[in-house]
mmCIF file of C-alpha atoms in Angstrom:
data_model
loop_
_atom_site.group_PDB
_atom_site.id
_atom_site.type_symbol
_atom_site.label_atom_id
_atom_site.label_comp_id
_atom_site.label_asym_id
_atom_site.label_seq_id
_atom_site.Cartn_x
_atom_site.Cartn_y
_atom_site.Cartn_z
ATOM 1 C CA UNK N 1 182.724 102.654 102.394
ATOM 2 C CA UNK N 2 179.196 103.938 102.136
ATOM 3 C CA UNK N 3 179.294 102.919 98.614
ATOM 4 C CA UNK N 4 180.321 99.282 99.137
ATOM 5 C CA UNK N 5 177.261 98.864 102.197
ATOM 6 C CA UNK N 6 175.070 100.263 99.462
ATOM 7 C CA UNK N 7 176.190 98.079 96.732
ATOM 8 C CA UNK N 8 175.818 95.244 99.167
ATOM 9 C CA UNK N 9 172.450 96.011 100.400
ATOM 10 C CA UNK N 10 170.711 96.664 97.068
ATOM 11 C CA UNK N 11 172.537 93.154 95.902
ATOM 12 C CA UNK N 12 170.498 91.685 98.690
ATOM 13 C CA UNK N 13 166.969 93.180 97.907
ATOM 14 C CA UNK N 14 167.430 92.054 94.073
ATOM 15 C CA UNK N 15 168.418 88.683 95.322
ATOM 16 C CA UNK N 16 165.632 88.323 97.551
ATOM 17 C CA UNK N 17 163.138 90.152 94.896
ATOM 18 C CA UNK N 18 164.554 87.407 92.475
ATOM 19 C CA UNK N 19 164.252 84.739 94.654
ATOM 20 C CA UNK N 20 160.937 85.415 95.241
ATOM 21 C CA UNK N 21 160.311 85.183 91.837
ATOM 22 C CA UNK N 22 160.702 81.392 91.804
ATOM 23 C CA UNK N 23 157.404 79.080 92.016
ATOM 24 C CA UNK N 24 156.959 75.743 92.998
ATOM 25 C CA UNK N 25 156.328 73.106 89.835
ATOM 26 C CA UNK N 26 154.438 69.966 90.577
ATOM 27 C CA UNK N 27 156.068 67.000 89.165
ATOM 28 C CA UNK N 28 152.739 66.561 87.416
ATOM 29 C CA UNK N 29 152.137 69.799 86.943
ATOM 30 C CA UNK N 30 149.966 71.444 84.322
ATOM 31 C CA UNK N 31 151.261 72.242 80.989
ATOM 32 C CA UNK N 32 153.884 69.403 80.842
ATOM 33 C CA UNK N 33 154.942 67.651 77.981
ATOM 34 C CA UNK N 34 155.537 64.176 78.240
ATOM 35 C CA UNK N 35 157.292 61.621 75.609
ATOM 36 C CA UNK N 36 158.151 57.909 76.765
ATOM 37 C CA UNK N 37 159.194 54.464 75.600
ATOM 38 C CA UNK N 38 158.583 51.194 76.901
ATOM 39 C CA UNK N 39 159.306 47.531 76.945
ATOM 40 C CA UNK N 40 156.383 44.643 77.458
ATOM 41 C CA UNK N 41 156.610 40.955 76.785
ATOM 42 C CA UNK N 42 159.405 39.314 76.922
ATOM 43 C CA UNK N 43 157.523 36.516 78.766
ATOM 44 C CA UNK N 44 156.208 39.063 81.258
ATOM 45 C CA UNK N 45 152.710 39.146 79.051
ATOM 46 C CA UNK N 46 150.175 36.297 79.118
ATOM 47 C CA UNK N 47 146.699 35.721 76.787
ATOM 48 C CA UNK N 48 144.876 32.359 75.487
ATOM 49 C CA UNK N 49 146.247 32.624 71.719
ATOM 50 C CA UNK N 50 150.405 33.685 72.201
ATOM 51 C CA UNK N 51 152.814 32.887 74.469
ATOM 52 C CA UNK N 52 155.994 34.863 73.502
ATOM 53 C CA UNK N 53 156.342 38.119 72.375
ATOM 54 C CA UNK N 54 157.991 41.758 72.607
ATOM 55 C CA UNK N 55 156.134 44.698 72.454
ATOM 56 C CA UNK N 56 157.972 48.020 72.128
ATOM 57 C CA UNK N 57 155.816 51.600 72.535
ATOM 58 C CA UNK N 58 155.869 55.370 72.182
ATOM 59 C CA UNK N 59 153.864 57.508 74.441
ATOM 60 C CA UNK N 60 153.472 61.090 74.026
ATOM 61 C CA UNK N 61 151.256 63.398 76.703
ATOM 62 C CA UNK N 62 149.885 66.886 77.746
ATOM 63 C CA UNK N 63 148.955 67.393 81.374
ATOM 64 C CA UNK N 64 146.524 69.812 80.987
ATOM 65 C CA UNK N 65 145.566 70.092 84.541
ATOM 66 C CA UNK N 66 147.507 69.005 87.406
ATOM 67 C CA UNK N 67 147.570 65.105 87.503
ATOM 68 C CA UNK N 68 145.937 64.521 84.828
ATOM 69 C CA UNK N 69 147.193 63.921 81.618
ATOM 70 C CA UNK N 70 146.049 62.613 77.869
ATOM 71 C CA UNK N 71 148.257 60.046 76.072
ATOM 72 C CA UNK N 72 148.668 58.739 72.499
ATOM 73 C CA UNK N 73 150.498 55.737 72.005
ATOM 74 C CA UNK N 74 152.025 53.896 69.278
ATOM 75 C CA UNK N 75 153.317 50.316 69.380
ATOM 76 C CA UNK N 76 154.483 47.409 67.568
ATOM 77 C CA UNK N 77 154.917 43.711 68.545
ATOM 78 C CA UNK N 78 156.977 41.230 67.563
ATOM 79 C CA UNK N 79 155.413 37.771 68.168
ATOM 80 C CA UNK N 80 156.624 33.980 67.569
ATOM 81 C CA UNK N 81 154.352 32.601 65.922
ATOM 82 C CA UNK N 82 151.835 33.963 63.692
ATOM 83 C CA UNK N 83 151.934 37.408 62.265
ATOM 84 C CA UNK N 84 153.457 40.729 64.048
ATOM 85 C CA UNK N 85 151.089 43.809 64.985
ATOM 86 C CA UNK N 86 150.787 47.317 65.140
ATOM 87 C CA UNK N 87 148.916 49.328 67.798
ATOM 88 C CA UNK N 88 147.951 53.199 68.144
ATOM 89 C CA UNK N 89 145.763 54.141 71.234
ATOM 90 C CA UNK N 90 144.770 57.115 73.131
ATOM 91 C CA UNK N 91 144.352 57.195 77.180
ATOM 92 C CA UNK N 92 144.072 59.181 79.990
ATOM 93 C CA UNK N 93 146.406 58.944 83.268
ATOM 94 C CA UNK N 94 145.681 60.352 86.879
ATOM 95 C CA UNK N 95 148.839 60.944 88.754
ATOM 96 C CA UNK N 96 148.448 59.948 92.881
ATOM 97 C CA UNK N 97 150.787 62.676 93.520
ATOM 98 C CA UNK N 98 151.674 62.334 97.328
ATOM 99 C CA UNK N 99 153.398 58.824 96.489
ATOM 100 C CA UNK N 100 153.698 58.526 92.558
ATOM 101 C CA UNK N 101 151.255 55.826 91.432
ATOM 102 C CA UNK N 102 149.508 56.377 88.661
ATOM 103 C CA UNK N 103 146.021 55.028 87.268
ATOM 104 C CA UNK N 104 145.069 54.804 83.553
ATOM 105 C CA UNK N 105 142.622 53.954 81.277
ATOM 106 C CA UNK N 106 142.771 53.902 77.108
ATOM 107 C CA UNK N 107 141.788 52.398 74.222
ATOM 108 C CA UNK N 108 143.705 50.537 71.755
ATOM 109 C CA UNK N 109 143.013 49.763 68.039
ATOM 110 C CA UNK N 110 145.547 46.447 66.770
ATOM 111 C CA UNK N 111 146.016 45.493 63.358
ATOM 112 C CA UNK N 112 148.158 42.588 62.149
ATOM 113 C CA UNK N 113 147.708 40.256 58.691
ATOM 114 C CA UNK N 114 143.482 39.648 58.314
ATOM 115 C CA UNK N 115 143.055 40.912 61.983
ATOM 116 C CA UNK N 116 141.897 43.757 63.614
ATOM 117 C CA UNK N 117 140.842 44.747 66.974
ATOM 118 C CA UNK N 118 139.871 47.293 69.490
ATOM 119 C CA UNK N 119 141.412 46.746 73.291
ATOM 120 C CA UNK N 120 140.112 48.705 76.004
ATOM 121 C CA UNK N 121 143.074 48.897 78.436
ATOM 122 C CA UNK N 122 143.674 49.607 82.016
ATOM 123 C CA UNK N 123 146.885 50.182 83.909
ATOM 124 C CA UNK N 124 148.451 51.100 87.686
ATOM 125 C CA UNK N 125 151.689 52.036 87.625
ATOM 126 C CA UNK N 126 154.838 53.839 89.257
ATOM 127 C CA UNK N 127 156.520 56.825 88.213
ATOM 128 C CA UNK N 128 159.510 56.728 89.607
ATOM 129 C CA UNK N 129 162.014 59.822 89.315
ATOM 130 C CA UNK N 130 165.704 59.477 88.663
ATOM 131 C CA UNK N 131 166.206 63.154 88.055
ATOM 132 C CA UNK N 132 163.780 66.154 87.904
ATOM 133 C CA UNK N 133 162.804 65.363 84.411
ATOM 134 C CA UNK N 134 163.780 61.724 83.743
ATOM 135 C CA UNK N 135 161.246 58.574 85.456
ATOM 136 C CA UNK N 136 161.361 54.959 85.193
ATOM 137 C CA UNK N 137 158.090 53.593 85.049
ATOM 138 C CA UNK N 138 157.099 50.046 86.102
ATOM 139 C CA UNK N 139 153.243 49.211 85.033
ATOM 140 C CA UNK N 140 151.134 46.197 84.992
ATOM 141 C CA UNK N 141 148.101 46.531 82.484
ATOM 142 C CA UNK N 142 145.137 44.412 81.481
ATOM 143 C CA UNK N 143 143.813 44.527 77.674
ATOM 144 C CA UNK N 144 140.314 43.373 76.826
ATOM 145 C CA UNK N 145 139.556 42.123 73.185
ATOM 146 C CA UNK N 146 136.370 42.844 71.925
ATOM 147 C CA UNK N 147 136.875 40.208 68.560
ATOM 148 C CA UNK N 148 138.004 37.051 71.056
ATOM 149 C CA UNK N 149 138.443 37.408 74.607
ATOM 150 C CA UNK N 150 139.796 33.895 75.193
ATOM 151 C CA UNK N 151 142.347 34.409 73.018
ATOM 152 C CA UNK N 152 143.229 38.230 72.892
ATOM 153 C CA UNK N 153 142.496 39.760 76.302
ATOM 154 C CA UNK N 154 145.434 39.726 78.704
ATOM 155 C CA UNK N 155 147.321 41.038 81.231
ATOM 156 C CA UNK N 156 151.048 41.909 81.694
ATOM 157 C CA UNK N 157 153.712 43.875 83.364
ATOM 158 C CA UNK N 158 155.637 46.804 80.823
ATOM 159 C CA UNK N 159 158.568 48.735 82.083
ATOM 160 C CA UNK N 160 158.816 52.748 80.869
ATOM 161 C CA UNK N 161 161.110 55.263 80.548
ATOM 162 C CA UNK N 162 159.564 58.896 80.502
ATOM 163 C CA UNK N 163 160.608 62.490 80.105
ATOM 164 C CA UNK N 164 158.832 65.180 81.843
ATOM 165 C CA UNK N 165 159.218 68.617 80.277
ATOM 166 C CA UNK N 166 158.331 72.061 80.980
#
């Protein structure tokens, strides 16, 4: 008997010790690696020059401190009419962690057929967690050309899927 209240009372303190062992992680913790796709066009995109188009994007991240992380991007867009492009950009993102908005700012270089540009970008968005790891990510964004702002600078609305990982 004195055996079994020992074996029970040391399985306690190593559960407890073990327990205690555990820390919190942040959602946007530091240290996080974060990979995403997403989906922008589809009529949900306006500028002076195009009126239809699909853009699809990779994101890749580091937070390196809490709520704040650096992005590279890589894109490509299918247009209409005229000639189909290819982005790469770099950003940064500040997580609003109490209610999961996020604010960003980047830079984007595009290249299509005897055109290239450089878009300075800014975005608000929504990170909004199915799982622990797994987000859906509604943004609207506004791109300004520095070649032709009538016909290159725009705004839109892009829908994300991220994956947070430790």
């Amino acid at each position: 008997m004195k055996k079994t209240i020992m074996m029970l009372l040391c399985g306690l303190v190593f559960s407890l010790s073990a327990n205690a062992q555990y820390r919190y992680r942040p959602p946007f913790g530091q240290d996080k690696i974060y990979f995403a796709t997403a989906l922008s066009g589809v009529d949900l995109r306006y500028n002076g020059s195009e009126k239809w188009n699909i853009d699809l994007m990779g994101k890749a991240g580091y937070l390196f401190e809490d709520n704040w992380m650096l992005l590279g991007q890589a894109g490509y867009d299918f247009r209409q009419k005229g000639n189909n492009a290819f982005t790469a950009g770099a950003g940064l993102r500040y997580y609003i962690e109490q209610n999961g908005l996020y604010l960003g700012a980047g830079a984007n270089y595009v290249h299509k057929h005897k055109y290239d540009d450089f878009l300075p970008s800014v975005q608000l968005g929504y990170a909004f967690f199915l799982s622990r790891t797994v987000t859906i990510e509604p943004e609207i964004y506004y791109n300004q050309s520095l070649k032709s702002h009538s016909d290159y600078s725009g705004f839109g609305l892009r829908l994300g899927f991220g994956i947070y990982l430790e």
